[in-house]
Amino acid sequence: MEATVSDERPSPEGPATFREVFAQREYRAVFTASTLGWIGDYIAKAAVTLLIYRETESVALSAAAFAVSYLPWLVGGPLLATLAERHPYRRVMVTCDLVRMALLLIIAIPWMPSPAILALLFLATLANPPSQAARSALMPLILSGDRLVVGLSVNASVGQAAQVVGYLAGAAIAAANPAAALLVNAATFGASAVLLRFGVADRPPAMTAAHRSHLLRETGEGFRIVFGTPVLRAIAILVFSAMLFSIVPEGLAAGWAGRHSDDMERGAAQAVIMAANPVGFILGGLIVGRAIAPARRLALMRPLAVLAPLTLVPALFDPPPLVVALLAAACGFAVAGMLPMANGLFVRALPDGFRARAFGVMATGIQVIQGFAVLVTGLLAERFSIPLVVGVWSATGVLLMTLAALSWPSPATVDAAVTAAQQGGRPDAESDGTTGAPRPDPQPSRSAAGPGRPRAGGRGAGDHRTAAGRASRGATGTR
């Protein structure tokens, strides 16, 4: 007889263990598939960038090859993510992997013209939003309670490590044979498709045919539920603000390294600054997620959000590159400490049938905000010194984060949103009571147990549970 795991509030017990998380067969399949995909993606980015540069000797075109992977999120991320709601999550992920595998095999064909490579690469990246949205929506159906947040912390940390490994491996393989690097990425997508097909249970679509309307209208409902619901809006502001300030040291690393060329070789200084934030993120995700009790993590979420930009304010004093790296690492640590908890609460407050769409909204927002932050601070750094720009930008972040923390919804409001989502309905949005605008029809709950619990006919989060109940949490994940 399985023990029931509470999905109401974080428990004061210790956090879930890695062993408990990896005991879930479906999580192991999704985790392994994601890790393979991450490494393969970064290998391919390094390879395509080098391949385009060799063919054209154009820095601009090689940069375009790197940047093309972000375009789908900017031109239609939420719309593409909405597709994941209409179809079974497993089918969406497997199909996207197979499509990307086929396109990468075509790109690897020798003497492929550069415009064709860019076009095919763009087509391949169009599969990213629906695939990532489906995986994000699937996670709370696989893991429940504190296992979900620990699992998300592991995903985020491994994703950062995969970036480092993938870039290094990609550069090494591409230097010898760029086509071989592309074939490696195609192979990782093929392996991912096999793992997902045989390791993840088949579940019905979150949105039934009876609840479909128009793709644009369904996408708009994703925006309305995120920004029209007080709890979800508060979390979105917190996450977007964190991204707005934490990306700046990485984006300005090249210019920052040039200010202290006498203290440290410029290339090494740039590498140290760029790697510091991911390293801090890895440490923060693993240490906070594993060593701090769930209830304590919830209490630390807002202080860590304020601490993230605060760690960068000392940049005003123009420290040397190693100190800048330490500041960036501290910022990454703080962001990783609060992000899984914020993501978990976000997912718990979302009813089944809205998760993939909401993920598309959040992922697109993060991409746009990070690009905006780097662009604006880069333009300001053309006129003012980098330390001044980063210091003032971060001080503004402290103010913004403090306001976001002070305006955080009350516990009763948070509990009401979570309860409504777990009962299969939509959390109340402020606009419903002020404008009289009709709310989108809530999607029917696929099980009375609610999101993250076992469902009839499929393997749910309850499979292989241990007797010890853990506190609730949930989250979204990105590739």
CSV table of C-alpha atoms in Angstrom, one decimal:
chain,number,residue,atom,x,y,z
A,1,MET,CA,0.0,0.0,0.0
A,2,GLU,CA,1.5,3.3,-1.1
A,3,ALA,CA,1.9,6.2,1.4
A,4,THR,CA,0.1,9.4,0.4
A,5,VAL,CA,2.4,12.3,-0.3
A,6,SER,CA,1.1,15.7,0.8
A,7,ASP,CA,0.9,18.3,-2.0
A,8,GLU,CA,-0.2,21.2,0.1
A,9,ARG,CA,2.6,23.0,1.9
A,10,PRO,CA,6.4,22.4,2.2
A,11,SER,CA,7.1,20.1,5.1
A,12,PRO,CA,9.6,20.9,7.9
A,13,GLU,CA,11.2,17.5,7.3
A,14,GLY,CA,14.5,17.2,5.6
A,15,PRO,CA,14.7,17.5,1.8
A,16,ALA,CA,14.1,14.5,-0.5
A,17,THR,CA,17.3,12.6,-1.3
A,18,PHE,CA,18.9,12.1,-4.7
A,19,ARG,CA,18.2,8.3,-4.2
A,20,GLU,CA,14.5,9.0,-3.9
A,21,VAL,CA,14.5,11.1,-7.0
A,22,PHE,CA,16.4,8.7,-9.1
A,23,ALA,CA,14.3,5.8,-7.9
A,24,GLN,CA,11.6,7.0,-10.2
A,25,ARG,CA,12.0,5.1,-13.5
A,26,GLU,CA,10.4,7.8,-15.6
A,27,TYR,CA,12.6,10.5,-14.1
A,28,ARG,CA,15.7,8.5,-14.9
A,29,ALA,CA,14.6,8.2,-18.5
A,30,VAL,CA,13.7,11.9,-18.9
A,31,PHE,CA,16.9,13.0,-17.0
A,32,THR,CA,19.2,10.8,-19.2
A,33,ALA,CA,17.5,11.9,-22.4
A,34,SER,CA,17.7,15.6,-21.4
A,35,THR,CA,21.4,15.3,-20.5
A,36,LEU,CA,22.2,13.7,-23.8
A,37,GLY,CA,20.3,16.4,-25.6
A,38,TRP,CA,21.9,19.2,-23.7
A,39,ILE,CA,25.5,17.9,-24.4
A,40,GLY,CA,24.6,17.2,-28.0
A,41,ASP,CA,23.1,20.7,-28.5
A,42,TYR,CA,26.2,22.5,-27.2
A,43,ILE,CA,28.5,20.3,-29.3
A,44,ALA,CA,26.4,21.2,-32.3
A,45,LYS,CA,26.5,24.9,-31.5
A,46,ALA,CA,30.2,24.9,-31.4
A,47,ALA,CA,30.4,22.8,-34.5
A,48,VAL,CA,28.0,24.8,-36.6
A,49,THR,CA,29.6,28.1,-35.6
A,50,LEU,CA,33.0,26.8,-36.7
A,51,LEU,CA,31.6,25.2,-39.8
A,52,ILE,CA,30.0,28.5,-41.0
A,53,TYR,CA,33.1,30.4,-40.1
A,54,ARG,CA,35.3,28.1,-42.2
A,55,GLU,CA,33.0,28.2,-45.1
A,56,THR,CA,32.4,32.0,-45.1
A,57,GLU,CA,35.2,33.5,-43.0
A,58,SER,CA,32.4,35.8,-41.7
A,59,VAL,CA,32.2,36.5,-38.0
A,60,ALA,CA,28.7,37.9,-38.4
A,61,LEU,CA,27.4,34.7,-40.1
A,62,SER,CA,29.1,32.5,-37.5
A,63,ALA,CA,27.4,34.5,-34.8
A,64,ALA,CA,24.1,34.2,-36.6
A,65,ALA,CA,24.6,30.4,-36.6
A,66,PHE,CA,25.0,30.6,-32.8
A,67,ALA,CA,22.0,32.9,-32.3
A,68,VAL,CA,19.6,31.1,-34.5
A,69,SER,CA,18.7,28.6,-31.7
A,70,TYR,CA,17.1,31.5,-29.8
A,71,LEU,CA,14.9,32.7,-32.7
A,72,PRO,CA,12.0,30.2,-32.2
A,73,TRP,CA,11.4,31.4,-28.7
A,74,LEU,CA,11.4,35.0,-29.9
A,75,VAL,CA,9.2,34.6,-32.9
A,76,GLY,CA,6.7,32.0,-31.6
A,77,GLY,CA,7.8,30.3,-28.4
A,78,PRO,CA,4.4,30.5,-26.6
A,79,LEU,CA,2.5,29.5,-29.8
A,80,LEU,CA,4.8,26.5,-30.4
A,81,ALA,CA,4.6,25.5,-26.7
A,82,THR,CA,0.8,25.5,-26.9
A,83,LEU,CA,1.0,22.6,-29.4
A,84,ALA,CA,2.4,20.4,-26.5
A,85,GLU,CA,-0.9,20.8,-24.7
A,86,ARG,CA,-2.9,19.3,-27.6
A,87,HIS,CA,-1.0,16.0,-27.8
A,88,PRO,CA,0.4,13.4,-25.5
A,89,TYR,CA,3.6,14.7,-23.9
A,90,ARG,CA,5.6,11.6,-24.7
A,91,ARG,CA,4.6,11.7,-28.4
A,92,VAL,CA,5.6,15.4,-28.6
A,93,MET,CA,9.0,14.8,-27.1
A,94,VAL,CA,9.8,11.7,-29.2
A,95,THR,CA,8.6,13.4,-32.4
A,96,CYS,CA,10.6,16.5,-31.8
A,97,ASP,CA,13.8,14.4,-31.1
A,98,LEU,CA,13.3,12.4,-34.3
A,99,VAL,CA,12.7,15.6,-36.4
A,100,ARG,CA,15.9,17.2,-35.0
A,101,MET,CA,17.9,14.0,-35.6
A,102,ALA,CA,16.8,13.9,-39.2
A,103,LEU,CA,17.6,17.6,-39.9
A,104,LEU,CA,21.0,17.4,-38.2
A,105,LEU,CA,21.9,14.4,-40.4
A,106,ILE,CA,21.1,16.5,-43.5
A,107,ILE,CA,23.1,19.4,-42.1
A,108,ALA,CA,26.1,17.1,-41.7
A,109,ILE,CA,26.1,16.3,-45.5
A,110,PRO,CA,29.4,17.6,-46.9
A,111,TRP,CA,29.5,20.8,-49.0
A,112,MET,CA,26.1,22.0,-47.7
A,113,PRO,CA,25.8,25.7,-48.5
A,114,SER,CA,25.9,28.0,-45.6
A,115,PRO,CA,22.4,29.5,-46.2
A,116,ALA,CA,21.0,26.0,-46.3
A,117,ILE,CA,22.7,25.1,-43.0
A,118,LEU,CA,21.2,28.2,-41.3
A,119,ALA,CA,17.8,27.4,-42.7
A,120,LEU,CA,17.9,23.8,-41.6
A,121,LEU,CA,19.3,24.7,-38.2
A,122,PHE,CA,16.4,27.1,-37.7
A,123,LEU,CA,13.9,24.4,-38.7
A,124,ALA,CA,15.5,22.0,-36.2
A,125,THR,CA,15.3,24.6,-33.4
A,126,LEU,CA,11.6,25.1,-34.0
A,127,ALA,CA,11.2,21.8,-32.2
A,128,ASN,CA,12.7,23.1,-29.0
A,129,PRO,CA,9.7,25.0,-27.6
A,130,PRO,CA,7.1,22.2,-27.9
A,131,SER,CA,9.6,19.6,-26.7
A,132,GLN,CA,10.7,21.6,-23.7
A,133,ALA,CA,7.1,22.6,-22.8
A,134,ALA,CA,6.0,19.0,-22.9
A,135,ARG,CA,8.9,17.9,-20.6
A,136,SER,CA,8.2,20.7,-18.2
A,137,ALA,CA,4.5,19.8,-18.0
A,138,LEU,CA,5.4,16.1,-17.5
A,139,MET,CA,7.8,16.6,-14.6
A,140,PRO,CA,5.1,17.2,-11.9
A,141,LEU,CA,3.3,14.1,-13.2
A,142,ILE,CA,6.5,12.0,-12.6
A,143,LEU,CA,7.8,13.5,-9.3
A,144,SER,CA,5.7,14.9,-6.5
A,145,GLY,CA,6.4,16.6,-3.2
A,146,ASP,CA,10.0,17.5,-2.4
A,147,ARG,CA,11.3,15.0,-4.9
A,148,LEU,CA,10.1,17.4,-7.7
A,149,VAL,CA,12.1,20.4,-6.5
A,150,VAL,CA,15.2,18.3,-5.8
A,151,GLY,CA,14.8,16.8,-9.3
A,152,LEU,CA,14.6,20.2,-10.8
A,153,SER,CA,17.7,21.4,-9.0
A,154,VAL,CA,19.5,18.4,-10.4
A,155,ASN,CA,18.3,19.2,-13.9
A,156,ALA,CA,19.3,22.8,-13.7
A,157,SER,CA,22.8,22.0,-12.3
A,158,VAL,CA,23.4,19.2,-14.8
A,159,GLY,CA,22.2,21.5,-17.6
A,160,GLN,CA,24.9,24.1,-16.6
A,161,ALA,CA,27.6,21.4,-16.4
A,162,ALA,CA,26.5,20.0,-19.8
A,163,GLN,CA,27.0,23.5,-21.3
A,164,VAL,CA,30.6,23.5,-20.2
A,165,VAL,CA,31.2,19.9,-21.3
A,166,GLY,CA,29.4,20.4,-24.6
A,167,TYR,CA,31.3,23.5,-25.6
A,168,LEU,CA,34.6,22.0,-24.8
A,169,ALA,CA,33.9,18.7,-26.5
A,170,GLY,CA,32.2,20.5,-29.4
A,171,ALA,CA,35.2,22.7,-30.0
A,172,ALA,CA,37.6,19.8,-29.9
A,173,ILE,CA,35.6,17.6,-32.2
A,174,ALA,CA,34.7,20.4,-34.6
A,175,ALA,CA,38.3,21.4,-34.9
A,176,ALA,CA,39.0,18.0,-36.4
A,177,ASN,CA,35.7,17.3,-38.2
A,178,PRO,CA,32.6,19.6,-37.8
A,179,ALA,CA,30.4,17.0,-39.5
A,180,ALA,CA,31.4,14.4,-36.9
A,181,ALA,CA,30.1,16.8,-34.1
A,182,LEU,CA,26.8,17.1,-35.9
A,183,LEU,CA,26.5,13.4,-36.2
A,184,VAL,CA,27.1,13.1,-32.5
A,185,ASN,CA,24.3,15.5,-31.8
A,186,ALA,CA,22.0,13.6,-34.2
A,187,ALA,CA,22.9,10.4,-32.3
A,188,THR,CA,22.0,12.0,-28.9
A,189,PHE,CA,18.6,12.9,-30.3
A,190,GLY,CA,18.1,9.4,-31.5
A,191,ALA,CA,19.1,7.9,-28.1
A,192,SER,CA,16.8,10.5,-26.4
A,193,ALA,CA,13.8,9.4,-28.5
A,194,VAL,CA,14.4,5.7,-27.6
A,195,LEU,CA,14.7,6.5,-23.9
A,196,LEU,CA,11.6,8.5,-23.9
A,197,ARG,CA,9.6,6.1,-26.0
A,198,PHE,CA,10.3,3.1,-23.7
A,199,GLY,CA,11.0,4.8,-20.4
A,200,VAL,CA,8.0,7.2,-20.1
A,201,ALA,CA,4.4,6.2,-19.7
A,202,ASP,CA,1.9,7.2,-22.4
A,203,ARG,CA,-0.6,9.7,-21.1
A,204,PRO,CA,-3.6,11.3,-22.7
A,205,PRO,CA,-3.3,15.0,-23.9
A,206,ALA,CA,-3.7,17.6,-21.2
A,207,MET,CA,-6.2,19.4,-23.5
A,208,THR,CA,-9.0,17.3,-24.9
A,209,ALA,CA,-10.3,17.9,-28.4
A,210,ALA,CA,-13.5,19.2,-26.8
A,211,HIS,CA,-11.6,22.0,-25.2
A,212,ARG,CA,-9.6,23.1,-28.2
A,213,SER,CA,-10.5,26.5,-29.8
A,214,HIS,CA,-8.0,28.4,-31.9
A,215,LEU,CA,-4.2,28.0,-31.4
A,216,LEU,CA,-3.8,31.8,-31.0
A,217,ARG,CA,-6.7,31.9,-28.4
A,218,GLU,CA,-5.2,29.0,-26.5
A,219,THR,CA,-1.8,30.8,-26.5
A,220,GLY,CA,-3.5,33.9,-25.2
A,221,GLU,CA,-5.0,32.0,-22.3
A,222,GLY,CA,-1.5,31.0,-21.3
A,223,PHE,CA,-0.5,34.7,-21.1
A,224,ARG,CA,-3.8,35.5,-19.2
A,225,ILE,CA,-3.3,32.8,-16.6
A,226,VAL,CA,0.3,33.8,-15.9
A,227,PHE,CA,-0.2,37.5,-15.7
A,228,GLY,CA,-3.8,37.6,-14.6
A,229,THR,CA,-3.3,35.4,-11.5
A,230,PRO,CA,-1.7,37.1,-8.5
A,231,VAL,CA,0.4,34.2,-7.4
A,232,LEU,CA,1.7,33.3,-10.8
A,233,ARG,CA,2.3,36.9,-11.7
A,234,ALA,CA,4.3,37.4,-8.5
A,235,ILE,CA,6.5,34.3,-9.3
A,236,ALA,CA,7.0,35.5,-12.9
A,237,ILE,CA,8.2,38.9,-11.7
A,238,LEU,CA,10.6,37.3,-9.3
A,239,VAL,CA,12.0,34.9,-12.0
A,240,PHE,CA,12.2,37.5,-14.7
A,241,SER,CA,13.9,40.0,-12.4
A,242,ALA,CA,16.5,37.4,-11.4
A,243,MET,CA,17.3,36.8,-15.1
A,244,LEU,CA,17.4,40.5,-15.8
A,245,PHE,CA,20.4,41.0,-13.5
A,246,SER,CA,22.2,37.7,-13.2
A,247,ILE,CA,23.1,37.5,-16.9
A,248,VAL,CA,25.0,40.8,-17.0
A,249,PRO,CA,28.5,39.6,-15.9
A,250,GLU,CA,28.5,36.9,-18.5
A,251,GLY,CA,27.3,39.2,-21.3
A,252,LEU,CA,29.9,41.8,-20.5
A,253,ALA,CA,32.7,39.4,-19.7
A,254,ALA,CA,34.8,40.2,-22.8
A,255,GLY,CA,34.8,44.0,-22.2
A,256,TRP,CA,35.4,43.5,-18.4
A,257,ALA,CA,38.4,41.3,-19.0
A,258,GLY,CA,39.9,43.9,-21.3
A,259,ARG,CA,40.0,46.4,-18.4
A,260,HIS,CA,42.5,44.3,-16.5
A,261,SER,CA,44.7,42.9,-19.2
A,262,ASP,CA,47.7,43.6,-17.0
A,263,ASP,CA,46.4,41.6,-14.1
A,264,MET,CA,45.4,38.5,-16.1
A,265,GLU,CA,45.6,37.2,-19.7
A,266,ARG,CA,42.5,38.5,-21.4
A,267,GLY,CA,41.2,35.2,-22.7
A,268,ALA,CA,41.6,33.5,-19.3
A,269,ALA,CA,39.9,36.4,-17.6
A,270,GLN,CA,37.0,36.3,-19.9
A,271,ALA,CA,36.7,32.5,-19.5
A,272,VAL,CA,36.8,32.8,-15.7
A,273,ILE,CA,34.1,35.4,-15.6
A,274,MET,CA,31.8,33.6,-18.0
A,275,ALA,CA,32.2,30.3,-16.2
A,276,ALA,CA,31.7,31.7,-12.7
A,277,ASN,CA,27.9,32.1,-12.9
A,278,PRO,CA,27.2,28.5,-14.1
A,279,VAL,CA,29.6,27.1,-11.5
A,280,GLY,CA,27.8,29.1,-8.8
A,281,PHE,CA,24.5,28.0,-10.1
A,282,ILE,CA,25.5,24.3,-10.0
A,283,LEU,CA,26.7,24.7,-6.4
A,284,GLY,CA,23.7,26.6,-5.3
A,285,GLY,CA,21.2,24.2,-6.9
A,286,LEU,CA,22.9,21.1,-5.3
A,287,ILE,CA,23.7,22.6,-1.9
A,288,VAL,CA,20.4,24.5,-1.2
A,289,GLY,CA,18.3,21.8,-2.8
A,290,ARG,CA,19.9,19.0,-0.8
A,291,ALA,CA,21.0,20.4,2.5
A,292,ILE,CA,18.2,22.8,3.4
A,293,ALA,CA,14.7,21.6,4.6
A,294,PRO,CA,11.8,22.4,2.3
A,295,ALA,CA,10.0,24.8,4.6
A,296,ARG,CA,13.3,26.7,5.1
A,297,ARG,CA,13.9,26.9,1.4
A,298,LEU,CA,10.5,28.5,1.0
A,299,ALA,CA,11.4,31.1,3.6
A,300,LEU,CA,14.7,31.8,1.9
A,301,MET,CA,13.3,32.2,-1.6
A,302,ARG,CA,12.7,36.0,-1.4
A,303,PRO,CA,15.8,36.8,0.6
A,304,LEU,CA,17.9,34.9,-2.0
A,305,ALA,CA,16.1,36.8,-4.8
A,306,VAL,CA,17.2,40.1,-3.2
A,307,LEU,CA,20.7,38.8,-2.6
A,308,ALA,CA,21.2,37.8,-6.3
A,309,PRO,CA,21.6,41.4,-7.6
A,310,LEU,CA,23.1,42.6,-4.3
A,311,THR,CA,26.2,40.4,-4.8
A,312,LEU,CA,27.0,42.4,-8.0
A,313,VAL,CA,26.8,45.9,-6.5
A,314,PRO,CA,30.5,45.8,-5.4
A,315,ALA,CA,31.3,45.9,-9.1
A,316,LEU,CA,31.2,49.6,-8.6
A,317,PHE,CA,34.7,49.4,-7.1
A,318,ASP,CA,36.2,48.0,-10.3
A,319,PRO,CA,37.6,44.8,-8.8
A,320,PRO,CA,40.0,42.5,-10.6
A,321,PRO,CA,38.7,39.6,-12.8
A,322,LEU,CA,39.0,36.9,-10.1
A,323,VAL,CA,36.9,39.0,-7.7
A,324,VAL,CA,34.4,39.7,-10.5
A,325,ALA,CA,34.2,35.9,-11.0
A,326,LEU,CA,33.5,35.4,-7.3
A,327,LEU,CA,30.7,38.0,-7.4
A,328,ALA,CA,29.2,36.3,-10.4
A,329,ALA,CA,29.5,32.9,-8.8
A,330,ALA,CA,27.7,34.3,-5.7
A,331,CYS,CA,25.0,35.7,-7.9
A,332,GLY,CA,24.5,32.3,-9.6
A,333,PHE,CA,24.4,30.5,-6.2
A,334,ALA,CA,21.6,32.8,-5.0
A,335,VAL,CA,19.6,32.4,-8.2
A,336,ALA,CA,19.9,28.6,-8.1
A,337,GLY,CA,18.8,28.6,-4.5
A,338,MET,CA,15.6,30.4,-5.2
A,339,LEU,CA,14.7,29.3,-8.7
A,340,PRO,CA,13.7,25.7,-8.2
A,341,MET,CA,11.4,26.7,-5.3
A,342,ALA,CA,9.8,29.5,-7.3
A,343,ASN,CA,9.4,27.2,-10.3
A,344,GLY,CA,7.9,24.5,-8.1
A,345,LEU,CA,5.4,26.8,-6.6
A,346,PHE,CA,4.6,28.1,-10.1
A,347,VAL,CA,3.7,24.6,-11.4
A,348,ARG,CA,1.7,23.7,-8.3
A,349,ALA,CA,-0.5,26.8,-8.9
A,350,LEU,CA,-1.1,25.8,-12.5
A,351,PRO,CA,-4.0,23.4,-13.3
A,352,ASP,CA,-3.3,20.5,-15.6
A,353,GLY,CA,-4.0,21.7,-19.2
A,354,PHE,CA,-2.2,25.0,-18.8
A,355,ARG,CA,1.3,24.0,-17.8
A,356,ALA,CA,2.8,23.7,-21.3
A,357,ARG,CA,1.4,27.0,-22.4
A,358,ALA,CA,2.5,28.8,-19.2
A,359,PHE,CA,6.0,27.3,-19.7
A,360,GLY,CA,6.1,28.8,-23.2
A,361,VAL,CA,5.3,32.2,-21.8
A,362,MET,CA,7.9,31.9,-19.1
A,363,ALA,CA,10.7,30.5,-21.3
A,364,THR,CA,10.1,33.2,-24.0
A,365,GLY,CA,10.1,35.9,-21.3
A,366,ILE,CA,13.4,34.7,-19.9
A,367,GLN,CA,15.0,34.6,-23.4
A,368,VAL,CA,13.8,38.1,-24.3
A,369,ILE,CA,14.7,39.6,-20.9
A,370,GLN,CA,18.2,38.1,-20.9
A,371,GLY,CA,18.8,39.4,-24.4
A,372,PHE,CA,17.4,42.8,-23.4
A,373,ALA,CA,19.6,43.0,-20.3
A,374,VAL,CA,22.8,42.2,-22.3
A,375,LEU,CA,21.9,44.6,-25.1
A,376,VAL,CA,21.0,47.6,-22.8
A,377,THR,CA,24.0,47.2,-20.5
A,378,GLY,CA,26.3,46.7,-23.5
A,379,LEU,CA,25.0,50.0,-25.0
A,380,LEU,CA,25.4,51.8,-21.7
A,381,ALA,CA,29.0,50.4,-21.4
A,382,GLU,CA,29.8,52.1,-24.6
A,383,ARG,CA,29.2,55.5,-22.8
A,384,PHE,CA,30.0,54.7,-19.2
A,385,SER,CA,32.5,52.4,-17.5
A,386,ILE,CA,31.5,48.7,-17.1
A,387,PRO,CA,31.9,48.7,-13.3
A,388,LEU,CA,29.6,51.7,-13.0
A,389,VAL,CA,27.0,50.2,-15.4
A,390,VAL,CA,27.0,46.8,-13.6
A,391,GLY,CA,27.0,48.3,-10.1
A,392,VAL,CA,24.1,50.8,-10.8
A,393,TRP,CA,22.2,48.2,-12.8
A,394,SER,CA,22.5,45.7,-9.9
A,395,ALA,CA,21.6,48.3,-7.3
A,396,THR,CA,18.4,48.9,-9.3
A,397,GLY,CA,17.9,45.2,-9.2
A,398,VAL,CA,18.1,45.2,-5.4
A,399,LEU,CA,15.3,47.8,-5.3
A,400,LEU,CA,13.2,45.9,-7.8
A,401,MET,CA,13.6,42.6,-6.0
A,402,THR,CA,12.8,44.2,-2.6
A,403,LEU,CA,9.6,45.6,-4.0
A,404,ALA,CA,8.7,42.2,-5.5
A,405,ALA,CA,9.4,40.5,-2.1
A,406,LEU,CA,7.3,43.0,-0.2
A,407,SER,CA,4.4,42.7,-2.6
A,408,TRP,CA,4.4,38.9,-2.4
A,409,PRO,CA,0.9,37.4,-2.0
A,410,SER,CA,-0.3,36.3,1.4
A,411,PRO,CA,0.0,32.6,2.4
A,412,ALA,CA,-3.8,32.3,2.2
A,413,THR,CA,-3.7,33.5,-1.4
A,414,VAL,CA,-0.9,31.1,-2.3
A,415,ASP,CA,-2.7,28.2,-0.7
A,416,ALA,CA,-6.0,29.0,-2.5
A,417,ALA,CA,-4.2,29.1,-5.8
A,418,VAL,CA,-2.5,25.8,-5.2
A,419,THR,CA,-5.7,24.2,-3.9
A,420,ALA,CA,-7.7,25.4,-7.0
A,421,ALA,CA,-5.0,24.0,-9.4
A,422,GLN,CA,-4.9,20.6,-7.6
A,423,GLN,CA,-8.7,20.3,-7.8
A,424,GLY,CA,-8.4,20.7,-11.6
A,425,GLY,CA,-9.7,24.2,-11.9
A,426,ARG,CA,-8.1,27.5,-12.8
A,427,PRO,CA,-6.8,29.8,-10.1
A,428,ASP,CA,-8.9,33.0,-9.8
A,429,ALA,CA,-7.5,35.9,-11.7
A,430,GLU,CA,-7.9,39.5,-10.6
A,431,SER,CA,-9.4,40.5,-14.0
A,432,ASP,CA,-12.3,38.1,-13.5
A,433,GLY,CA,-13.6,40.2,-10.7
A,434,THR,CA,-12.9,43.6,-12.1
A,435,THR,CA,-13.7,43.5,-15.7
A,436,GLY,CA,-16.2,40.8,-15.9
A,437,ALA,CA,-14.3,39.1,-18.7
A,438,PRO,CA,-15.1,35.5,-19.0
A,439,ARG,CA,-12.4,33.1,-17.9
A,440,PRO,CA,-11.2,30.3,-20.2
A,441,ASP,CA,-13.0,27.0,-19.4
A,442,PRO,CA,-10.9,25.0,-17.0
A,443,GLN,CA,-9.5,21.8,-18.4
A,444,PRO,CA,-11.0,18.8,-16.7
A,445,SER,CA,-8.7,17.2,-14.2
A,446,ARG,CA,-7.4,13.9,-15.5
A,447,SER,CA,-7.6,12.4,-12.1
A,448,ALA,CA,-9.2,13.3,-8.8
A,449,ALA,CA,-5.8,13.0,-7.3
A,450,GLY,CA,-4.7,16.1,-9.1
A,451,PRO,CA,-1.4,17.0,-10.8
A,452,GLY,CA,1.6,15.0,-9.8
A,453,ARG,CA,-0.4,12.1,-8.4
A,454,PRO,CA,-1.0,8.6,-9.9
A,455,ARG,CA,-3.5,8.5,-12.7
A,456,ALA,CA,-5.6,5.6,-13.9
A,457,GLY,CA,-4.0,3.8,-16.8
A,458,GLY,CA,-0.6,5.4,-16.5
A,459,ARG,CA,2.5,5.5,-14.3
A,460,GLY,CA,2.3,8.6,-12.2
A,461,ALA,CA,4.3,10.2,-9.5
A,462,GLY,CA,3.4,7.7,-7.0
A,463,ASP,CA,5.3,4.8,-8.5
A,464,HIS,CA,8.1,3.4,-6.4
A,465,ARG,CA,7.4,5.9,-3.6
A,466,THR,CA,9.1,5.3,-0.3
A,467,ALA,CA,7.0,5.3,2.9
A,468,ALA,CA,8.4,8.6,4.1
A,469,GLY,CA,6.1,11.4,2.9
A,470,ARG,CA,7.9,14.6,1.7
A,471,ALA,CA,6.7,18.1,1.4
A,472,SER,CA,5.2,19.5,-1.8
A,473,ARG,CA,6.9,21.4,-4.5
A,474,GLY,CA,6.9,21.6,-8.3
A,475,ALA,CA,8.7,23.2,-11.1
A,476,THR,CA,9.4,23.8,-14.7
A,477,GLY,CA,12.5,22.8,-16.5
A,478,THR,CA,14.3,24.0,-19.6
A,479,ARG,CA,16.6,22.4,-21.9
